[in-house]
CSV table of C-alpha atoms and ligand atoms in Angstrom, one decimal:
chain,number,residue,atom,x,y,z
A,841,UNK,CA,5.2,-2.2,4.8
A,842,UNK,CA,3.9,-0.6,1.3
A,843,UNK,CA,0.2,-2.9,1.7
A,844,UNK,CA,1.3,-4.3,-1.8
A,845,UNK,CA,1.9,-0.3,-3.5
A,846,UNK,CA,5.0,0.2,-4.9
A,847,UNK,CA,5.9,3.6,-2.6
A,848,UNK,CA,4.8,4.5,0.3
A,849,UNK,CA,2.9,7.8,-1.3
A,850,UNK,CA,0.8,5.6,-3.0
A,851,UNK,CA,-0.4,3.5,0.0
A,852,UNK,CA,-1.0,6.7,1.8
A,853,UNK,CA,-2.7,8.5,-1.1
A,854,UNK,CA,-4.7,5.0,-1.3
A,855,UNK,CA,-5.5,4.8,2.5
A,856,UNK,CA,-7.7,8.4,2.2
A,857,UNK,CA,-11.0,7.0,2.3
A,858,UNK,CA,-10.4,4.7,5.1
A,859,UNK,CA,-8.6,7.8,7.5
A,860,UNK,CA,-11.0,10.0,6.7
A,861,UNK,CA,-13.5,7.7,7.8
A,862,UNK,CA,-11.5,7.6,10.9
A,863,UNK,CA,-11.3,11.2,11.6
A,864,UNK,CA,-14.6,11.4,11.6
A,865,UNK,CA,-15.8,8.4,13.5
A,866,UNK,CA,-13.4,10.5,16.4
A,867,UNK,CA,-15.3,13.7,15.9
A,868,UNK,CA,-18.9,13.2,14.9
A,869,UNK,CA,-21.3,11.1,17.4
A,870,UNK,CA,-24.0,8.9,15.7
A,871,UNK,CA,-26.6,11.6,16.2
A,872,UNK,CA,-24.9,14.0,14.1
A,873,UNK,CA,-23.2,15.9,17.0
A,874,UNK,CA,-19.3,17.4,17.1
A,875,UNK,CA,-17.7,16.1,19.8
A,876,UNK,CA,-13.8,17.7,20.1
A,877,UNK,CA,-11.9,16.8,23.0
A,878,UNK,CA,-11.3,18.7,26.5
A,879,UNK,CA,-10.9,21.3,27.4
A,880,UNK,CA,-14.1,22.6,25.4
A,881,UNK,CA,-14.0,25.4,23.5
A,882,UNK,CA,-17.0,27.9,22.6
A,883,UNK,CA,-16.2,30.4,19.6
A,884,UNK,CA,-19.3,32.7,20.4
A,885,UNK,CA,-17.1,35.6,21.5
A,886,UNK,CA,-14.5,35.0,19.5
A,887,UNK,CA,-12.9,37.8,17.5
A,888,UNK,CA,-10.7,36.5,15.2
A,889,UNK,CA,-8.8,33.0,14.7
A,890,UNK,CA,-5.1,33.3,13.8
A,891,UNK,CA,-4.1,30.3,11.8
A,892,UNK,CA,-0.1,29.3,11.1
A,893,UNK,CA,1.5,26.7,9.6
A,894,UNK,CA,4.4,25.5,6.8
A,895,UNK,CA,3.7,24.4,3.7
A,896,UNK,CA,1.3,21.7,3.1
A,897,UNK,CA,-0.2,22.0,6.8
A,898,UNK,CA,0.1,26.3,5.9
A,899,UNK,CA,-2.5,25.2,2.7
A,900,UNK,CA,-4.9,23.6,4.6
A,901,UNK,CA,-5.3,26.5,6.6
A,902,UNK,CA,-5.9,28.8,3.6
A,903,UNK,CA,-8.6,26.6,3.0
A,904,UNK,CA,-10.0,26.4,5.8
A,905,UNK,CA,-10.4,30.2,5.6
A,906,UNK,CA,-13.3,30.1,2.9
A,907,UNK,CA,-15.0,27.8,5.6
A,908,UNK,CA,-14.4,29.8,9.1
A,909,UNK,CA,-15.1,33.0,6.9
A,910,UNK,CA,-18.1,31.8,5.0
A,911,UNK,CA,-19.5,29.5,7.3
A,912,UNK,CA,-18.9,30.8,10.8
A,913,UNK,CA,-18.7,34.8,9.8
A,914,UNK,CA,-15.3,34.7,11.7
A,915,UNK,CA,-12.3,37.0,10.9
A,916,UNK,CA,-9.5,34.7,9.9
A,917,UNK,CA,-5.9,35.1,9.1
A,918,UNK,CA,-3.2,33.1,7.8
A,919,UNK,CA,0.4,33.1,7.7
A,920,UNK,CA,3.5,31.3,7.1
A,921,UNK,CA,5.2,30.3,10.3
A,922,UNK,CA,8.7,31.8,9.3
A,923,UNK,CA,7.0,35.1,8.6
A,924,UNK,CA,4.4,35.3,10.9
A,925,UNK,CA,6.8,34.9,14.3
A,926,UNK,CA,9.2,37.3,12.9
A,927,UNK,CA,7.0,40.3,12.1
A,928,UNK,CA,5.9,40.3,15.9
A,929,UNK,CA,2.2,40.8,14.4
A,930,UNK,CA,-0.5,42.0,17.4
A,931,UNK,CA,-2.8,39.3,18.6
A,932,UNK,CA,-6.1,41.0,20.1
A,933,UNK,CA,-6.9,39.0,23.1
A,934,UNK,CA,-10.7,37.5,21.6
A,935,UNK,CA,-8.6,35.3,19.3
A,936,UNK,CA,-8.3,32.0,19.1
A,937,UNK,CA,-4.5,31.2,17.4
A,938,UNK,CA,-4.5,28.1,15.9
A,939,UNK,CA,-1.5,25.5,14.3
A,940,UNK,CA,-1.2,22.7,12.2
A,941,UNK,CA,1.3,20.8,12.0
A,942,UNK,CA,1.2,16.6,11.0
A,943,UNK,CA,5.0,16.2,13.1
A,944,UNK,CA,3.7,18.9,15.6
A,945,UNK,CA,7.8,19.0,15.5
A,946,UNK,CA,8.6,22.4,13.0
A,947,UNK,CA,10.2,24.7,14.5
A,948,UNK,CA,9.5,28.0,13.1
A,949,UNK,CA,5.7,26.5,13.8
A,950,UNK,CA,6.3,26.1,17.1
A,951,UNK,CA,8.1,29.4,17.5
A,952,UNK,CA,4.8,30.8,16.6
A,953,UNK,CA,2.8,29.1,18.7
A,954,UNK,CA,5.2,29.9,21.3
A,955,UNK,CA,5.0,33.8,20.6
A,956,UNK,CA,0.8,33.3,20.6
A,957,UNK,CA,1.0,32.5,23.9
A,958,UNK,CA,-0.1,34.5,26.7
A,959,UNK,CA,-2.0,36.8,24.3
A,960,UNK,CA,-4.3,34.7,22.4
A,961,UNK,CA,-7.1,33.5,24.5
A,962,UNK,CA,-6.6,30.3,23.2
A,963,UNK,CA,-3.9,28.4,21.6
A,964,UNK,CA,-5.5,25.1,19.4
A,965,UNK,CA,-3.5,22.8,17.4
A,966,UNK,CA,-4.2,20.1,14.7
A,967,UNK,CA,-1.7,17.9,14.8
A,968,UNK,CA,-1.0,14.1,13.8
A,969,UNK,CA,1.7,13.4,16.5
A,970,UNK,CA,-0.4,13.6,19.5
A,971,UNK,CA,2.8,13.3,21.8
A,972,UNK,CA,4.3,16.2,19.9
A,973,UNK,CA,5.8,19.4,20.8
A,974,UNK,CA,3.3,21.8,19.5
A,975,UNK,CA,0.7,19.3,21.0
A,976,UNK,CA,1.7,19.5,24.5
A,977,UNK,CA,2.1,22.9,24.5
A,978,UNK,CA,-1.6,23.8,23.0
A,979,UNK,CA,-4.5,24.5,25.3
A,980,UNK,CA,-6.4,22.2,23.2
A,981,UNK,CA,-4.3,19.9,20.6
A,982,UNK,CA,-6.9,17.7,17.5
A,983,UNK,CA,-5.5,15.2,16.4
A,984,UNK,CA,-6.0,14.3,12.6
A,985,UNK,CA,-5.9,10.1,13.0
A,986,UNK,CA,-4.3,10.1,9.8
A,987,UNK,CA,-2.3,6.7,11.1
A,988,UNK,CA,1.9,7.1,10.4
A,989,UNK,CA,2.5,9.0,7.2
A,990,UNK,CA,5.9,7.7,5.8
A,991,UNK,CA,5.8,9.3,2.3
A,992,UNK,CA,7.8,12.9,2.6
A,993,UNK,CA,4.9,14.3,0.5
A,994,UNK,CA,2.6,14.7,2.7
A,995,UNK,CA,-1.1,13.2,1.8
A,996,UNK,CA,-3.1,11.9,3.8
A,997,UNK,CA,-2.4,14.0,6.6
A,998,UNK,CA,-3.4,17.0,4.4
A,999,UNK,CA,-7.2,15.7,3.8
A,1000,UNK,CA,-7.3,14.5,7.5
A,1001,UNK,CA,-6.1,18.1,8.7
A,1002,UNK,CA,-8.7,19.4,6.1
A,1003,UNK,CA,-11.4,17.5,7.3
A,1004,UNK,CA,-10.8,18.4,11.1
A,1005,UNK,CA,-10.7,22.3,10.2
A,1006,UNK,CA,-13.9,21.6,8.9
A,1007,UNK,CA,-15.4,20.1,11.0
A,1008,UNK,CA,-14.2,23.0,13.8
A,1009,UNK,CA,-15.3,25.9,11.5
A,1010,UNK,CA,-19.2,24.3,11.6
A,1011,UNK,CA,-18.5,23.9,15.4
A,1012,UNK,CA,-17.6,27.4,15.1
A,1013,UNK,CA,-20.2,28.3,13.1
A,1014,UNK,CA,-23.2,26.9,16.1
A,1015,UNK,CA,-21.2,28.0,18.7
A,1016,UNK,CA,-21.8,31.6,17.0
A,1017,UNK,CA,-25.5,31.0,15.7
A,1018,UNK,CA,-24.7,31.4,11.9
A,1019,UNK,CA,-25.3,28.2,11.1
A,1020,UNK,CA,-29.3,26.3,10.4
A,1021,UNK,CA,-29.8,23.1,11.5
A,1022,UNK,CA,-30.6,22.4,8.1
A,1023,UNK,CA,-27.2,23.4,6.7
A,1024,UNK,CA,-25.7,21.8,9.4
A,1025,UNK,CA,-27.4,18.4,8.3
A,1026,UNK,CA,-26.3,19.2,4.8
A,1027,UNK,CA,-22.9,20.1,5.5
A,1028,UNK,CA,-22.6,16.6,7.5
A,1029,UNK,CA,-24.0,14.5,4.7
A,1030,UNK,CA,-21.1,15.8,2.7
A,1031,UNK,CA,-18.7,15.0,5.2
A,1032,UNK,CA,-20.4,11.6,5.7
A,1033,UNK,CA,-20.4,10.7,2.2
A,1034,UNK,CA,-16.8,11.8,1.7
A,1035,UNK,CA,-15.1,8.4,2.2
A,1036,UNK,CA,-16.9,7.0,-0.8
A,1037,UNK,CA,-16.8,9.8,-3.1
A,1038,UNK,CA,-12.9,9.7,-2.5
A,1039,UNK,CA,-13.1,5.5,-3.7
A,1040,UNK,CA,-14.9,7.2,-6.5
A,1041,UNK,CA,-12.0,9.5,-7.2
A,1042,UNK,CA,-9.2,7.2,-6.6
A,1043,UNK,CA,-10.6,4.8,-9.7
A,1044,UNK,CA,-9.6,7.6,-11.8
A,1045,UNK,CA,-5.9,6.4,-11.2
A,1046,UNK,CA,-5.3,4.6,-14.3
A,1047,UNK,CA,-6.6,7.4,-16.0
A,1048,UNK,CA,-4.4,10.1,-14.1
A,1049,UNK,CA,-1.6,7.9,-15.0
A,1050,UNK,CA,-2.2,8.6,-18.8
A,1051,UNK,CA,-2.6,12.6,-18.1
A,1052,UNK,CA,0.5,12.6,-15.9
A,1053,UNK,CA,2.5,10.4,-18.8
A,1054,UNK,CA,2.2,13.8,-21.0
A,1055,UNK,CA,2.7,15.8,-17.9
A,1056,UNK,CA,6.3,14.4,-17.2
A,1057,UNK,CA,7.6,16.3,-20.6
A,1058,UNK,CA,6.8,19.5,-19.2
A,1059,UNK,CA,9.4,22.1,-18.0
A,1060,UNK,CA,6.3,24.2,-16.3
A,1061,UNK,CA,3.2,23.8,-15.4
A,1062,UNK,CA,0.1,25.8,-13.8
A,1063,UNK,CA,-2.5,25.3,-11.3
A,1064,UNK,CA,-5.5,27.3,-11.3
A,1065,UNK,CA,-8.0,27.3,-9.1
A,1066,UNK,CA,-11.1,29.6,-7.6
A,1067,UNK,CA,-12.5,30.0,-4.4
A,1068,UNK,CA,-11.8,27.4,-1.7
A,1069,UNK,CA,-10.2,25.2,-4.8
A,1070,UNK,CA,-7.4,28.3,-4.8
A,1071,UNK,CA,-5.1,26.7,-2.0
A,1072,UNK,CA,-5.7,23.9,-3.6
A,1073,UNK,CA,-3.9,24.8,-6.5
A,1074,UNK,CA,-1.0,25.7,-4.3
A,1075,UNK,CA,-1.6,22.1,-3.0
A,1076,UNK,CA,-1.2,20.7,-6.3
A,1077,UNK,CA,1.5,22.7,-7.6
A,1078,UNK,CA,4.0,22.0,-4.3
A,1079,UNK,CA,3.2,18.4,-4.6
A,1080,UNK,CA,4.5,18.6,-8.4
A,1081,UNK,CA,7.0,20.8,-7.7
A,1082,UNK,CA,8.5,18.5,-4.7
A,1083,UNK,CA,8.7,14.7,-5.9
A,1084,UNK,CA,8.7,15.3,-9.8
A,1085,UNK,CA,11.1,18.4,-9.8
A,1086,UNK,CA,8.9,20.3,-12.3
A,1087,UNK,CA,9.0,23.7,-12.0
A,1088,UNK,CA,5.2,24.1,-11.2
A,1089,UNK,CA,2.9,27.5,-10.1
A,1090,UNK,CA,-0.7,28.0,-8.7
A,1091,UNK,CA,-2.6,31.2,-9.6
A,1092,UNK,CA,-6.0,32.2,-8.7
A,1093,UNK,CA,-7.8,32.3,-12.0
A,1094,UNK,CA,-8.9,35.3,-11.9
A,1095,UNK,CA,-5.6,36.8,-11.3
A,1096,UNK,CA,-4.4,35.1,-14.5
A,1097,UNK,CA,-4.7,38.3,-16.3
A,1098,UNK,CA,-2.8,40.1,-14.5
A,1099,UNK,CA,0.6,39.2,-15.2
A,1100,UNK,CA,1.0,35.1,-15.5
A,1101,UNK,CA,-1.2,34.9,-18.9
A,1102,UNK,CA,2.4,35.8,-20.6
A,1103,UNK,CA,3.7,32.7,-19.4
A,1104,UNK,CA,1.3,30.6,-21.6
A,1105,UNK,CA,2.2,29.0,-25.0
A,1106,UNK,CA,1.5,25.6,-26.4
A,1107,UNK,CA,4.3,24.6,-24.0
A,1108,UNK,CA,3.1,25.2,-21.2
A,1109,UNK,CA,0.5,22.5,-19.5
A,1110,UNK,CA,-2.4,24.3,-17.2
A,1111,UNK,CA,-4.1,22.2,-14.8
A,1112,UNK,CA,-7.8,23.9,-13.7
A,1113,UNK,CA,-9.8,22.8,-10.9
A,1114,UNK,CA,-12.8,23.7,-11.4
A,1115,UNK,CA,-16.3,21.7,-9.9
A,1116,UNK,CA,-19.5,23.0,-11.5
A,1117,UNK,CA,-19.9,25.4,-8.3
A,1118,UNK,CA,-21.2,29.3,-8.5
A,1119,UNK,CA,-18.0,30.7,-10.0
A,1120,UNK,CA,-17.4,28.0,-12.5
A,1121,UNK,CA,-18.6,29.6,-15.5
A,1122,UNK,CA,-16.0,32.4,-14.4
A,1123,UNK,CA,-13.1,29.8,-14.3
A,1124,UNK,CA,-14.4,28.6,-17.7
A,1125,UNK,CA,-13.8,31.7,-19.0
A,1126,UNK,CA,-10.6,32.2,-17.4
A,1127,UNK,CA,-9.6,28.5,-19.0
A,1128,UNK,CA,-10.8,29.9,-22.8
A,1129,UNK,CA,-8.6,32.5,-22.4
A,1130,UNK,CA,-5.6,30.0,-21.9
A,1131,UNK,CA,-6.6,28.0,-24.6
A,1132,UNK,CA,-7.1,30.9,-26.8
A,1133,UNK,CA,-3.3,31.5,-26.1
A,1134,UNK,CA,-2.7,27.7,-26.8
A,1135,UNK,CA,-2.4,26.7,-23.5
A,1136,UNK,CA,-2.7,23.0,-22.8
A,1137,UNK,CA,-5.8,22.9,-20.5
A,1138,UNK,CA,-6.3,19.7,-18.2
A,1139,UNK,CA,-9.9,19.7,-16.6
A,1140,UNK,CA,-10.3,18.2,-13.6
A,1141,UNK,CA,-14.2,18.8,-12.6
A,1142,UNK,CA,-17.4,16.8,-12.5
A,1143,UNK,CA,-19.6,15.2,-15.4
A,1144,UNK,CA,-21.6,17.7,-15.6
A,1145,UNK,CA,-18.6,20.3,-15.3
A,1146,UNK,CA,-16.6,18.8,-18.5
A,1147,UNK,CA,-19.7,18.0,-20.4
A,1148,UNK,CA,-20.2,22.0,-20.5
A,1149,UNK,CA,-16.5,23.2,-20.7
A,1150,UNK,CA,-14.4,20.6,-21.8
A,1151,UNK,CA,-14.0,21.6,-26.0
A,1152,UNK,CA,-10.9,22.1,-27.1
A,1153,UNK,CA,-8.9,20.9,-23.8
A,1154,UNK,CA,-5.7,19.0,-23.7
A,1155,UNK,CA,-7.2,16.2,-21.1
A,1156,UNK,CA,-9.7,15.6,-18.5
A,1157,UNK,CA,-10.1,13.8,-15.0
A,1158,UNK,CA,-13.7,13.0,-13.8
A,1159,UNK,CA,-14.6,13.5,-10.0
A,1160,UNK,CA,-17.9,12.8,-8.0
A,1161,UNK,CA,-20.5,15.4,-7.8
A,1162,UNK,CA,-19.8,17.5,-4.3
A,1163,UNK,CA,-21.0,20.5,-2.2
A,1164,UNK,CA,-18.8,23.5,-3.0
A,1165,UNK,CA,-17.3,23.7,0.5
A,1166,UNK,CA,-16.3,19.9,0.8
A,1167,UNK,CA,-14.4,20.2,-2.9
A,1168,UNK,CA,-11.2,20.9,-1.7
A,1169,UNK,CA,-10.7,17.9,0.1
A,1170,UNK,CA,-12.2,15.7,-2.9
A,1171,UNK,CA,-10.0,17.5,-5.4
A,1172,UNK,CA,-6.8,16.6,-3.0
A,1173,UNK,CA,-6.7,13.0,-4.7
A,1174,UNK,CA,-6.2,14.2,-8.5
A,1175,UNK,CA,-4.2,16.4,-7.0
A,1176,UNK,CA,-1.9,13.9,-5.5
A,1177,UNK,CA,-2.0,11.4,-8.0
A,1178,UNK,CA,-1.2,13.6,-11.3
A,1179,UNK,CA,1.7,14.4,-9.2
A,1180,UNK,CA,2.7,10.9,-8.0
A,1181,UNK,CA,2.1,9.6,-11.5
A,1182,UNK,CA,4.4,12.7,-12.4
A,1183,UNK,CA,7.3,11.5,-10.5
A,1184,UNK,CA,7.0,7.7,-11.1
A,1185,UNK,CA,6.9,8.6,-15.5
A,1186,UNK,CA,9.9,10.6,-14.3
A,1187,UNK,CA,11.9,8.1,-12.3
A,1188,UNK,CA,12.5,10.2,-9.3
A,1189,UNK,CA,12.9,9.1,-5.4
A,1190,UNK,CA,9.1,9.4,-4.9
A,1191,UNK,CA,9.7,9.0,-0.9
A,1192,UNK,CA,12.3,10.9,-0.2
A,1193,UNK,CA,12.5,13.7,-2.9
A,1194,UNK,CA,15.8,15.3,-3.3
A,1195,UNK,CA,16.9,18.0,-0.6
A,1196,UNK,CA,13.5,17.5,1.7
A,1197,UNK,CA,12.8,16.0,5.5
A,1198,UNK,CA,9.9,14.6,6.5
A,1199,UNK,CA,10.3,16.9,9.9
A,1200,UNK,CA,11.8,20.4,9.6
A,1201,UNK,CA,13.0,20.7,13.2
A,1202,UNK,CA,15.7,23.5,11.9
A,1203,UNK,CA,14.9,26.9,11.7
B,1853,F6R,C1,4.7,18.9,1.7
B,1853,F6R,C2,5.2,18.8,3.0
B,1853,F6R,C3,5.7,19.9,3.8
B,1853,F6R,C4,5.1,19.9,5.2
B,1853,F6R,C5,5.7,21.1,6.1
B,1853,F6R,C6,5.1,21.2,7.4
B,1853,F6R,O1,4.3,17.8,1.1
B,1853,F6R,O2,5.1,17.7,3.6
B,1853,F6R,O3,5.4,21.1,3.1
B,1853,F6R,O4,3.7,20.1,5.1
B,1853,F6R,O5,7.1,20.9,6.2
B,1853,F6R,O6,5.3,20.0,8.2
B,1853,F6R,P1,4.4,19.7,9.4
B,1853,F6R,O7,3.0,19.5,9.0
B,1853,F6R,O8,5.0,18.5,10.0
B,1853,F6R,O9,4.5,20.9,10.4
């Protein structure tokens, strides 16, 4: 059942504020507290956290490096699960090795779990499928609450997994005393507030729509992105690249320079992420330098983020104010929908893209 949307995607995409809301009616009691499931787990002592995953699932743990990193002062490192298992990499014993998955079913991430075990200290999932294989085989599985996600793309699954990583980095972050009790309280408002800053962000479809419409001519486009909005790029780019069979990249922006700045010409459509946070005059600039090369820039950033930067670009999409660290998981909806919108202007098998499964259970 679609709920009335015309591809499952859509519904999904649409169903955000409500599963988020969800997720975090599971983890946070009404007194602001984290409540995670048994067995508990205390990162005080922890030494590092190992994160693997596959491709959408392997994004959200890039981003939820800026939070265990920045928030929690804890060592992280992220690989691809058909990577990671094969270079046999050493896991000190003070780790914690954690996998996301929304099946829990992919094989080469369940190889790597598999490998973790016996010399991490502990081996945590986040999963969707709490009856799953990478599930049952974690000390301690999370599960997201995302509902069934039907669309191949995955969505909502992505914000959910994103909002449980952050909540377990701030967990992370008390357990090790990094964190005030003030931040703390801001960091939950954020989280709090989330579901209605992502109805905000979803009345921007019509006018995604339009942006996408110009979009579908493209034979390229760029993502570019800073900071914890950097995996987000990848985000948006593999959603593009997957249901509207664009050929689509994500760069850092300040790695623009060095190399990928050749690629732009007045064909070439640059999509910039960009909230007004502490390195968004240093995205600007990296933006001027596309449009300098005639790059078509579209802005996606907050009122007070295109009322500063937005001369001279191609297009614009509006989103809610936000705290830096919770922009990732706002910025997942334009994300989405500039690539939905993509695929719909382009007639494509939104669902069930070309050549893709929803689980890879082959190696
Ligand atoms: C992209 C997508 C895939 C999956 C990947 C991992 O939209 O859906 O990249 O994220 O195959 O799948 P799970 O999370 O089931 O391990």
């Amino acid at each position: 059942d679609k709920g009335g949307h015309k591809h499952f995607m859509a519904k999904e995409i649409a169903e955000q504020p409500t599963v988020i809301a969800e997720a975090l009616g599971h983890y946070l009691s009404k007194s602001d507290e984290i409540r995670l499931p048994d067995p508990a787990i205390d990162f005080s002592q922890v030494e590092r956290i190992t994160m693997v995953a596959c491709g959408t699932a392997f994004l959200a743990c890039l981003t939820a490096k800026y939070w265990f990193e920045q928030i929690a002062r804890l060592p992280v490192e992220v690989d691809v699960a058909s990577e990671f298992r094969y270079r046999e990499p050493p896991i000190p014993g003070k780790s914690v090795a954690l996998f996301v998955s929304q099946s829990g079913e992919t094989a080469d991430t369940l190889a790597a779990l598999r490998y973790c075990d016996g010399k991490a200290d502990k081996i945590v999932s986040v999963v969707n499928v709490p009856e799953s294989s990478i599930a049952r085989e974690s000390d301690l599985a999370l599960p997201i609450h995302a509902g069934v996600e039907i669309g191949v793309a995955s969505t909502k699954a992505f914000t959910c997994q994103l909002t449980v990583l952050f909540l377990l980095a701030l967990k992370a972050a008390t357990d090790r005393g990094e964190l005030s009790e003030e931040a703390r309280q801001d960091h939950l408002a954020q989280l709090r507030r989330l579901p209605a800053l992502m109805s905000e962000a979803l009345e921007q479809n019509d006018a995604v729509r339009e942006t996408a419409r110009k979009l579908a001519n493209a034979r390229d486009v760029l993502f570019l992105g800073r900071g914890p909005l950097y995996p987000l790029a990848h985000e948006g780019a593999l959603k593009l690249k997957e249901i509207s069979y664009i050929h689509a990249e994500a760069y850092a922006s300040g790695e623009l320079k060095h190399g990928p700045i050749a690629l732009i010409d007045e064909e070439v459509p640059v999509v910039v992420m960009a909230p007004r946070d502490t390195l968004f005059d240093k995205t600007v600039s990296n933006m001027q330098e596309v449009m300098a090369r005639k790059g078509k820039v579209i802005l996606i950033s907050d009122r007070g983020g295109l009322s500063e930067a937005s001369e001279g670009v191609w297009d614009t999409v509006v989103m809610p104010d936000v705290s830096d660290a919770v922009a990732p998981i706002l910025y997942a909806l334009p994300a989405q929908l500039l690539a939905y919108h993509t695929a719909v202007a382009k007639g494509t098998d939104v669902d069930q893209p070309r050549n893709l499964a929803k689980s890879v259970t082959v190696e």
